[in-house]
PDB file of C-alpha atoms in Angstrom:
ATOM      1  CA  MET A 146     169.426 -31.341  99.017  1.00 82.00           C
ATOM      2  CA  ASN A 147     169.968 -30.627 102.711  1.00 88.00           C
ATOM      3  CA  ARG A 148     167.527 -33.385 103.694  1.00 88.00           C
ATOM      4  CA  LEU A 149     169.333 -35.830 101.431  1.00 91.00           C
ATOM      5  CA  LEU A 150     172.670 -34.967 103.022  1.00 92.00           C
ATOM      6  CA  ILE A 151     171.298 -35.267 106.557  1.00 92.00           C
ATOM      7  CA  ALA A 152     169.796 -38.664 105.744  1.00 90.00           C
ATOM      8  CA  ASN A 153     173.073 -39.833 104.206  1.00 91.00           C
ATOM      9  CA  PHE A 154     175.187 -38.647 107.119  1.00 94.00           C
ATOM     10  CA  MET A 155     172.846 -40.336 109.584  1.00 93.00           C
ATOM     11  CA  ARG A 156     173.265 -43.593 107.661  1.00 92.00           C
ATOM     12  CA  VAL A 157     177.050 -43.196 107.639  1.00 93.00           C
ATOM     13  CA  LYS A 158     177.022 -42.529 111.389  1.00 93.00           C
ATOM     14  CA  LYS A 159     175.218 -45.830 112.002  1.00 93.00           C
ATOM     15  CA  ASN A 160     177.208 -47.820 109.431  1.00 93.00           C
ATOM     16  CA  LYS A 161     179.334 -50.509 111.123  1.00 95.00           C
ATOM     17  CA  LEU A 162     181.446 -51.103 108.024  1.00 95.00           C
ATOM     18  CA  PHE A 163     182.462 -47.446 107.938  1.00 96.00           C
ATOM     19  CA  TRP A 164     183.676 -47.432 111.530  1.00 97.00           C
ATOM     20  CA  ALA A 165     185.419 -50.775 111.027  1.00 97.00           C
ATOM     21  CA  LEU A 166     187.308 -49.276 108.077  1.00 97.00           C
ATOM     22  CA  CYS A 167     188.219 -46.277 110.244  1.00 97.00           C
ATOM     23  CA  GLY A 168     189.684 -48.731 112.738  1.00 96.00           C
ATOM     24  CA  VAL A 169     191.659 -50.450 109.998  1.00 97.00           C
ATOM     25  CA  MET A 170     193.053 -47.062 108.882  1.00 97.00           C
ATOM     26  CA  SER A 171     194.216 -46.379 112.438  1.00 96.00           C
ATOM     27  CA  LEU A 172     195.899 -49.786 112.599  1.00 96.00           C
ATOM     28  CA  VAL A 173     197.707 -49.137 109.309  1.00 95.00           C
ATOM     29  CA  SER A 174     198.843 -45.808 110.702  1.00 95.00           C
ATOM     30  CA  LEU A 175     200.120 -47.460 113.891  1.00 94.00           C
ATOM     31  CA  PHE A 176     202.055 -49.979 111.817  1.00 93.00           C
ATOM     32  CA  MET A 177     203.733 -47.130 109.917  1.00 91.00           C
ATOM     33  CA  ILE A 178     204.675 -45.451 113.207  1.00 91.00           C
ATOM     34  CA  VAL A 179     206.173 -48.678 114.614  1.00 91.00           C
ATOM     35  CA  ASN A 180     208.046 -49.225 111.348  1.00 88.00           C
ATOM     36  CA  ALA A 181     209.522 -45.719 111.553  1.00 87.00           C
ATOM     37  CA  ILE A 182     210.637 -46.296 115.164  1.00 88.00           C
ATOM     38  CA  VAL A 183     212.162 -49.721 114.440  1.00 86.00           C
ATOM     39  CA  ASN A 184     214.086 -48.362 111.449  1.00 83.00           C
ATOM     40  CA  ASN A 185     215.273 -45.333 113.441  1.00 80.00           C
ATOM     41  CA  ASP A 186     213.649 -43.066 110.889  1.00 77.00           C
ATOM     42  CA  SER A 187     214.310 -39.417 111.635  1.00 71.00           C
ATOM     43  CA  GLN A 188     211.188 -38.295 109.782  1.00 80.00           C
ATOM     44  CA  ILE A 189     207.502 -39.120 109.907  1.00 87.00           C
ATOM     45  CA  ASP A 190     206.974 -37.860 106.363  1.00 88.00           C
ATOM     46  CA  ASN A 191     206.708 -41.271 104.690  1.00 88.00           C
ATOM     47  CA  ALA A 192     203.951 -42.375 107.049  1.00 90.00           C
ATOM     48  CA  ILE A 193     202.061 -39.138 106.422  1.00 92.00           C
ATOM     49  CA  CYS A 194     202.486 -38.908 102.654  1.00 91.00           C
ATOM     50  CA  MET A 195     201.234 -42.448 101.947  1.00 91.00           C
ATOM     51  CA  PHE A 196     197.798 -41.857 103.490  1.00 93.00           C
ATOM     52  CA  VAL A 197     196.019 -41.608 100.132  1.00 94.00           C
ATOM     53  CA  ILE A 198     196.766 -45.228  99.177  1.00 94.00           C
ATOM     54  CA  PRO A 199     195.152 -47.092 102.129  1.00 95.00           C
ATOM     55  CA  VAL A 200     192.307 -44.577 102.361  1.00 96.00           C
ATOM     56  CA  GLU A 201     191.654 -44.951  98.644  1.00 94.00           C
ATOM     57  CA  ILE A 202     191.180 -48.715  99.004  1.00 95.00           C
ATOM     58  CA  ALA A 203     188.950 -48.289 102.064  1.00 96.00           C
ATOM     59  CA  ALA A 204     186.888 -45.680 100.224  1.00 96.00           C
ATOM     60  CA  ALA A 205     186.447 -48.015  97.248  1.00 95.00           C
ATOM     61  CA  VAL A 206     184.951 -50.655  99.536  1.00 95.00           C
ATOM     62  CA  PHE A 207     182.744 -48.317 101.561  1.00 95.00           C
ATOM     63  CA  ILE A 208     181.367 -46.206  98.705  1.00 95.00           C
ATOM     64  CA  SER A 209     180.496 -49.274  96.630  1.00 93.00           C
ATOM     65  CA  ILE A 210     178.648 -51.044  99.418  1.00 93.00           C
ATOM     66  CA  PHE A 211     177.031 -47.922 100.890  1.00 92.00           C
ATOM     67  CA  PHE A 212     175.473 -46.741  97.644  1.00 91.00           C
ATOM     68  CA  GLY A 213     174.882 -50.283  96.397  1.00 87.00           C
ATOM     69  CA  THR A 214     172.728 -50.855  99.457  1.00 87.00           C
ATOM     70  CA  GLU A 215     170.600 -47.880  98.441  1.00 84.00           C
ATOM     71  CA  TYR A 216     169.785 -49.636  95.188  1.00 82.00           C
ATOM     72  CA  GLY A 217     169.187 -52.995  96.858  1.00 79.00           C
ATOM     73  CA  ASP A 218     166.902 -51.579  99.562  1.00 79.00           C
ATOM     74  CA  GLY A 219     164.977 -49.414  97.121  1.00 81.00           C
ATOM     75  CA  THR A 220     166.165 -46.199  98.807  1.00 81.00           C
ATOM     76  CA  ILE A 221     167.079 -44.561  95.505  1.00 85.00           C
ATOM     77  CA  ARG A 222     163.668 -45.348  94.078  1.00 85.00           C
ATOM     78  CA  ASN A 223     161.926 -44.003  97.177  1.00 85.00           C
ATOM     79  CA  LYS A 224     163.898 -40.746  96.953  1.00 87.00           C
ATOM     80  CA  LEU A 225     162.691 -40.310  93.388  1.00 84.00           C
ATOM     81  CA  VAL A 226     159.093 -41.143  94.311  1.00 85.00           C
ATOM     82  CA  VAL A 227     158.933 -38.418  96.974  1.00 85.00           C
ATOM     83  CA  GLY A 228     160.135 -35.856  94.446  1.00 82.00           C
ATOM     84  CA  HIS A 229     163.913 -35.518  94.818  1.00 84.00           C
ATOM     85  CA  ASP A 230     165.728 -34.540  91.640  1.00 88.00           C
ATOM     86  CA  ARG A 231     168.237 -37.053  90.286  1.00 89.00           C
ATOM     87  CA  ARG A 232     170.972 -34.442  90.138  1.00 91.00           C
ATOM     88  CA  GLN A 233     170.382 -33.562  93.798  1.00 92.00           C
ATOM     89  CA  ILE A 234     170.596 -37.240  94.734  1.00 92.00           C
ATOM     90  CA  TYR A 235     173.856 -37.643  92.841  1.00 93.00           C
ATOM     91  CA  PHE A 236     175.470 -34.499  94.258  1.00 94.00           C
ATOM     92  CA  ALA A 237     174.367 -35.396  97.784  1.00 94.00           C
ATOM     93  CA  ASN A 238     175.964 -38.816  97.389  1.00 94.00           C
ATOM     94  CA  SER A 239     179.144 -37.261  95.969  1.00 95.00           C
ATOM     95  CA  ILE A 240     179.429 -34.936  98.953  1.00 95.00           C
ATOM     96  CA  THR A 241     178.772 -37.850 101.319  1.00 96.00           C
ATOM     97  CA  ALA A 242     181.510 -39.902  99.654  1.00 96.00           C
ATOM     98  CA  ALA A 243     184.011 -37.031  99.906  1.00 96.00           C
ATOM     99  CA  ALA A 244     183.141 -36.409 103.565  1.00 96.00           C
ATOM    100  CA  SER A 245     183.521 -40.122 104.332  1.00 96.00           C
ATOM    101  CA  GLY A 246     186.937 -40.051 102.692  1.00 96.00           C
ATOM    102  CA  LEU A 247     187.923 -37.145 104.931  1.00 96.00           C
ATOM    103  CA  VAL A 248     186.879 -39.025 108.069  1.00 97.00           C
ATOM    104  CA  LEU A 249     188.816 -42.117 106.935  1.00 97.00           C
ATOM    105  CA  SER A 250     191.840 -39.860 106.381  1.00 96.00           C
ATOM    106  CA  ALA A 251     191.404 -38.382 109.857  1.00 96.00           C
ATOM    107  CA  ALA A 252     191.305 -41.911 111.322  1.00 97.00           C
ATOM    108  CA  TYR A 253     194.661 -42.558 109.627  1.00 96.00           C
ATOM    109  CA  MET A 254     196.226 -39.252 110.696  1.00 95.00           C
ATOM    110  CA  LEU A 255     195.084 -39.227 114.322  1.00 95.00           C
ATOM    111  CA  PRO A 256     197.531 -41.898 115.622  1.00 94.00           C
ATOM    112  CA  ILE A 257     200.382 -40.182 113.760  1.00 93.00           C
ATOM    113  CA  MET A 258     199.565 -36.859 115.389  1.00 93.00           C
ATOM    114  CA  ILE A 259     199.134 -38.336 118.866  1.00 93.00           C
ATOM    115  CA  LEU A 260     201.943 -40.930 118.839  1.00 92.00           C
ATOM    116  CA  GLY A 261     204.049 -40.414 115.732  1.00 89.00           C
ATOM    117  CA  PHE A 262     204.962 -36.784 116.238  1.00 90.00           C
ATOM    118  CA  PRO A 263     206.278 -37.250 119.818  1.00 89.00           C
ATOM    119  CA  ALA A 264     207.940 -40.619 119.102  1.00 85.00           C
ATOM    120  CA  VAL A 265     209.524 -39.842 115.725  1.00 83.00           C
ATOM    121  CA  ALA A 266     209.457 -36.235 114.582  1.00 81.00           C
ATOM    122  CA  LEU A 267     207.276 -33.405 113.390  1.00 87.00           C
ATOM    123  CA  PRO A 268     206.483 -33.383 109.659  1.00 88.00           C
ATOM    124  CA  THR A 269     208.339 -31.147 107.225  1.00 89.00           C
ATOM    125  CA  VAL A 270     206.584 -28.257 105.520  1.00 91.00           C
ATOM    126  CA  GLU A 271     206.704 -30.183 102.229  1.00 91.00           C
ATOM    127  CA  ALA A 272     204.888 -33.132 103.819  1.00 90.00           C
ATOM    128  CA  VAL A 273     202.131 -30.834 105.092  1.00 92.00           C
ATOM    129  CA  LYS A 274     201.718 -29.404 101.579  1.00 93.00           C
ATOM    130  CA  ILE A 275     201.516 -32.923 100.138  1.00 93.00           C
ATOM    131  CA  VAL A 276     198.776 -33.842 102.614  1.00 94.00           C
ATOM    132  CA  ALA A 277     196.775 -30.786 101.544  1.00 94.00           C
ATOM    133  CA  VAL A 278     197.085 -31.750  97.867  1.00 95.00           C
ATOM    134  CA  GLY A 279     196.495 -35.405  98.789  1.00 95.00           C
ATOM    135  CA  VAL A 280     193.027 -34.514 100.077  1.00 96.00           C
ATOM    136  CA  LEU A 281     192.121 -33.318  96.574  1.00 96.00           C
ATOM    137  CA  THR A 282     193.621 -36.512  95.154  1.00 96.00           C
ATOM    138  CA  LEU A 283     191.397 -38.509  97.496  1.00 96.00           C
ATOM    139  CA  PHE A 284     188.361 -36.500  96.345  1.00 96.00           C
ATOM    140  CA  ALA A 285     189.227 -37.494  92.770  1.00 96.00           C
ATOM    141  CA  PHE A 286     189.228 -41.154  93.804  1.00 96.00           C
ATOM    142  CA  CYS A 287     185.909 -40.713  95.631  1.00 96.00           C
ATOM    143  CA  SER A 288     184.384 -39.076  92.544  1.00 96.00           C
ATOM    144  CA  LEU A 289     185.490 -42.014  90.417  1.00 96.00           C
ATOM    145  CA  PHE A 290     184.147 -44.613  92.851  1.00 96.00           C
ATOM    146  CA  THR A 291     180.869 -42.704  93.250  1.00 95.00           C
ATOM    147  CA  MET A 292     180.422 -42.583  89.485  1.00 95.00           C
ATOM    148  CA  VAL A 293     180.835 -46.354  89.200  1.00 94.00           C
ATOM    149  CA  SER A 294     178.560 -47.050  92.185  1.00 92.00           C
ATOM    150  CA  MET A 295     175.779 -44.768  90.960  1.00 91.00           C
ATOM    151  CA  ILE A 296     175.891 -46.145  87.426  1.00 90.00           C
ATOM    152  CA  TYR A 297     176.259 -49.829  88.358  1.00 87.00           C
ATOM    153  CA  SER A 298     173.315 -50.689  90.601  1.00 80.00           C
ATOM    154  CA  ASN A 299     174.612 -54.122  91.686  1.00 81.00           C
ATOM    155  CA  LYS A 300     176.341 -53.789  95.061  1.00 83.00           C
ATOM    156  CA  ALA A 301     178.680 -56.762  94.677  1.00 86.00           C
ATOM    157  CA  GLY A 302     179.475 -55.877  91.082  1.00 88.00           C
ATOM    158  CA  ALA A 303     180.242 -52.230  91.888  1.00 89.00           C
ATOM    159  CA  THR A 304     182.498 -53.307  94.763  1.00 90.00           C
ATOM    160  CA  VAL A 305     184.475 -55.655  92.525  1.00 93.00           C
ATOM    161  CA  VAL A 306     184.753 -53.056  89.756  1.00 93.00           C
ATOM    162  CA  ASN A 307     185.924 -50.312  92.112  1.00 93.00           C
ATOM    163  CA  LEU A 308     188.447 -52.526  93.895  1.00 93.00           C
ATOM    164  CA  VAL A 309     189.860 -53.866  90.626  1.00 94.00           C
ATOM    165  CA  LEU A 310     189.981 -50.315  89.307  1.00 93.00           C
ATOM    166  CA  ALA A 311     191.758 -49.091  92.441  1.00 93.00           C
ATOM    167  CA  PHE A 312     194.460 -51.774  92.251  1.00 94.00           C
ATOM    168  CA  LEU A 313     194.882 -51.482  88.477  1.00 95.00           C
ATOM    169  CA  LEU A 314     195.384 -47.747  88.835  1.00 94.00           C
ATOM    170  CA  LEU A 315     198.025 -48.333  91.520  1.00 93.00           C
ATOM    171  CA  ILE A 316     199.810 -50.890  89.330  1.00 94.00           C
ATOM    172  CA  ALA A 317     199.761 -48.495  86.380  1.00 94.00           C
ATOM    173  CA  ALA A 318     201.063 -45.684  88.603  1.00 93.00           C
ATOM    174  CA  SER A 319     203.880 -47.901  89.913  1.00 92.00           C
ATOM    175  CA  TRP A 320     204.937 -48.695  86.349  1.00 92.00           C
ATOM    176  CA  LEU A 321     204.827 -45.046  85.328  1.00 92.00           C
ATOM    177  CA  CYS A 322     206.865 -43.937  88.343  1.00 90.00           C
ATOM    178  CA  ALA A 323     209.432 -46.692  87.741  1.00 87.00           C
ATOM    179  CA  LYS A 324     209.869 -45.565  84.129  1.00 87.00           C
ATOM    180  CA  LEU A 325     210.146 -41.914  85.094  1.00 86.00           C
ATOM    181  CA  MET A 326     212.586 -42.568  87.947  1.00 84.00           C
ATOM    182  CA  ALA A 327     215.067 -44.548  85.829  1.00 78.00           C
ATOM    183  CA  PRO A 328     218.345 -42.531  85.799  1.00 78.00           C
ATOM    184  CA  GLU A 329     219.644 -41.239  82.498  1.00 75.00           C
ATOM    185  CA  PHE A 330     223.157 -42.530  83.221  1.00 76.00           C
ATOM    186  CA  TYR A 331     224.583 -45.140  85.548  1.00 72.00           C
ATOM    187  CA  THR A 332     228.100 -45.918  86.631  1.00 73.00           C
ATOM    188  CA  ALA A 333     229.719 -48.930  84.960  1.00 65.00           C
ATOM    189  CA  HIS A 334     232.930 -50.290  86.425  1.00 62.00           C
ATOM    190  CA  GLY A 335     235.393 -51.248  83.734  1.00 54.00           C
ATOM    191  CA  THR A 336     238.592 -53.203  83.718  1.00 49.00           C
ATOM    192  CA  GLY A 337     240.732 -50.102  83.418  1.00 52.00           C
ATOM    193  CA  ASP A 338     241.594 -47.365  85.838  1.00 50.00           C
ATOM    194  CA  GLY A 339     238.183 -46.412  87.076  1.00 51.00           C
ATOM    195  CA  SER A 340     234.563 -46.204  86.073  1.00 56.00           C
ATOM    196  CA  GLU A 341     232.581 -44.522  83.347  1.00 66.00           C
ATOM    197  CA  TYR A 342     229.062 -43.230  82.927  1.00 72.00           C
ATOM    198  CA  VAL A 343     226.911 -45.319  80.631  1.00 75.00           C
ATOM    199  CA  ARG A 344     223.537 -44.227  79.247  1.00 73.00           C
ATOM    200  CA  ASN A 345     220.676 -46.206  80.716  1.00 83.00           C
ATOM    201  CA  PRO A 346     218.592 -47.842  77.946  1.00 77.00           C
ATOM    202  CA  ASN A 347     215.554 -47.751  80.246  1.00 77.00           C
ATOM    203  CA  TYR A 348     215.654 -43.961  80.494  1.00 83.00           C
ATOM    204  CA  VAL A 349     212.674 -42.288  78.824  1.00 84.00           C
ATOM    205  CA  SER A 350     213.311 -38.930  77.166  1.00 83.00           C
ATOM    206  CA  GLY A 351     211.686 -36.449  74.812  1.00 86.00           C
ATOM    207  CA  ILE A 352     207.993 -36.481  73.994  1.00 93.00           C
ATOM    208  CA  ALA A 353     207.578 -39.978  75.461  1.00 89.00           C
ATOM    209  CA  ARG A 354     208.709 -38.697  78.870  1.00 88.00           C
ATOM    210  CA  THR A 355     206.317 -35.743  78.643  1.00 90.00           C
ATOM    211  CA  ILE A 356     203.417 -38.095  77.884  1.00 92.00           C
ATOM    212  CA  LEU A 357     204.282 -40.474  80.722  1.00 92.00           C
ATOM    213  CA  GLN A 358     204.688 -37.600  83.194  1.00 92.00           C
ATOM    214  CA  THR A 359     201.344 -36.122  82.149  1.00 93.00           C
ATOM    215  CA  LEU A 360     199.637 -39.486  82.621  1.00 93.00           C
ATOM    216  CA  CYS A 361     201.268 -39.897  86.025  1.00 93.00           C
ATOM    217  CA  ASP A 362     200.114 -36.425  87.064  1.00 93.00           C
ATOM    218  CA  LEU A 363     196.604 -36.927  85.706  1.00 94.00           C
ATOM    219  CA  LEU A 364     195.895 -40.274  87.359  1.00 94.00           C
ATOM    220  CA  PRO A 365     194.986 -39.947  91.068  1.00 95.00           C
ATOM    221  CA  SER A 366     197.021 -43.107  91.670  1.00 94.00           C
ATOM    222  CA  GLY A 367     199.985 -41.501  89.893  1.00 93.00           C
ATOM    223  CA  GLN A 368     199.779 -38.575  92.276  1.00 94.00           C
ATOM    224  CA  ALA A 369     199.543 -40.909  95.266  1.00 94.00           C
ATOM    225  CA  MET A 370     202.681 -42.768  94.165  1.00 93.00           C
ATOM    226  CA  GLN A 371     204.545 -39.518  93.562  1.00 92.00           C
ATOM    227  CA  PHE A 372     203.790 -38.407  97.104  1.00 92.00           C
ATOM    228  CA  LEU A 373     205.909 -41.386  98.194  1.00 87.00           C
ATOM    229  CA  THR A 374     208.602 -41.515  95.522  1.00 85.00           C
ATOM    230  CA  GLY A 375     209.043 -37.799  95.006  1.00 81.00           C
ATOM    231  CA  VAL A 376     206.879 -35.219  93.276  1.00 75.00           C
ATOM    232  CA  SER A 377     208.419 -33.986  90.039  1.00 76.00           C
ATOM    233  CA  SER A 378     205.526 -31.720  89.055  1.00 83.00           C
ATOM    234  CA  PRO A 379     204.314 -28.585  90.897  1.00 89.00           C
ATOM    235  CA  LEU A 380     201.799 -29.382  93.604  1.00 92.00           C
ATOM    236  CA  TRP A 381     199.434 -26.707  92.277  1.00 93.00           C
ATOM    237  CA  ALA A 382     199.373 -28.539  88.926  1.00 93.00           C
ATOM    238  CA  LEU A 383     198.460 -31.825  90.635  1.00 94.00           C
ATOM    239  CA  SER A 384     195.647 -30.000  92.433  1.00 95.00           C
ATOM    240  CA  LEU A 385     194.250 -28.795  89.102  1.00 96.00           C
ATOM    241  CA  TYR A 386     194.437 -32.321  87.666  1.00 96.00           C
ATOM    242  CA  SER A 387     192.538 -33.681  90.681  1.00 96.00           C
ATOM    243  CA  MET A 388     189.827 -31.057  90.366  1.00 96.00           C
ATOM    244  CA  GLY A 389     189.579 -31.859  86.668  1.00 96.00           C
ATOM    245  CA  VAL A 390     189.113 -35.571  87.402  1.00 96.00           C
ATOM    246  CA  CYS A 391     186.420 -34.706  89.971  1.00 96.00           C
ATOM    247  CA  ALA A 392     184.601 -32.537  87.458  1.00 96.00           C
ATOM    248  CA  VAL A 393     184.754 -35.088  84.626  1.00 96.00           C
ATOM    249  CA  CYS A 394     183.698 -38.061  86.767  1.00 95.00           C
ATOM    250  CA  THR A 395     180.864 -36.104  88.382  1.00 95.00           C
ATOM    251  CA  ALA A 396     179.590 -34.773  85.051  1.00 95.00           C
ATOM    252  CA  ALA A 397     179.714 -38.221  83.442  1.00 95.00           C
ATOM    253  CA  GLY A 398     178.045 -39.815  86.452  1.00 93.00           C
ATOM    254  CA  VAL A 399     175.231 -37.253  86.552  1.00 94.00           C
ATOM    255  CA  VAL A 400     174.523 -37.650  82.829  1.00 93.00           C
ATOM    256  CA  VAL A 401     174.339 -41.457  82.981  1.00 92.00           C
ATOM    257  CA  PHE A 402     172.429 -41.540  86.293  1.00 90.00           C
ATOM    258  CA  TYR A 403     169.926 -39.021  84.957  1.00 88.00           C
ATOM    259  CA  LYS A 404     169.067 -41.372  82.074  1.00 87.00           C
ATOM    260  CA  LYS A 405     169.288 -44.594  84.081  1.00 83.00           C
ATOM    261  CA  ASP A 406     166.185 -46.769  84.321  1.00 78.00           C
ATOM    262  CA  ILE A 407     165.670 -47.342  88.054  1.00 77.00           C
ATOM    263  CA  LYS A 408     163.195 -50.038  89.011  1.00 69.00           C
TER     264      LYS A 408
END
């Protein structure tokens, strides 16, 4: 598998799209720094903790096109012809996708470290912990996008599917977080001598709240949104969910790819 990884990394190194996406990540990071300075923000945490969302979208584009090109150019077929095992090919591609996600994350973080820390503030310990867990969340996204790209051999089709999937997951996560963040009571001003607390009809309680929270924790997009809005579950639990998603997506992808008819 070492030769497969070396070949993949050499292709990534020469890939113009990859480096263009790295540049876009740096620009997004710079925008977040400028926004923090303009708003007199005393913390850089928001800029740091949101890194998963832009990197996720960039990874969806890159992984789809990178592995789709392998199908289009016949690279996958050639790897099989020379004797590489399908499982080795899949795992090598999964590792390549995860490593690419790390580099995209580094491209986002570098301007914050060089400019954001001196201009705004150093991150809190909680933000550093979130970044560490966020890397696992990003790996879960990469595993999902790799699974789709390795199963769906059409480059354009895989790109559309992964991008739609990425945005749908973010929309679902936004809805879940909004439901979970609704306060149980709100203050209603009456006509009398003050105000009273009124139960919010939008508040979710009981088993329904447990289900929604579990879904939000399980979805990589739900974790990404919680990093911004506030994490209500232990970070170690989110890490386990991310590793579970990686395992399930990789196992499913390997099984389908192993049986796939490659022409």
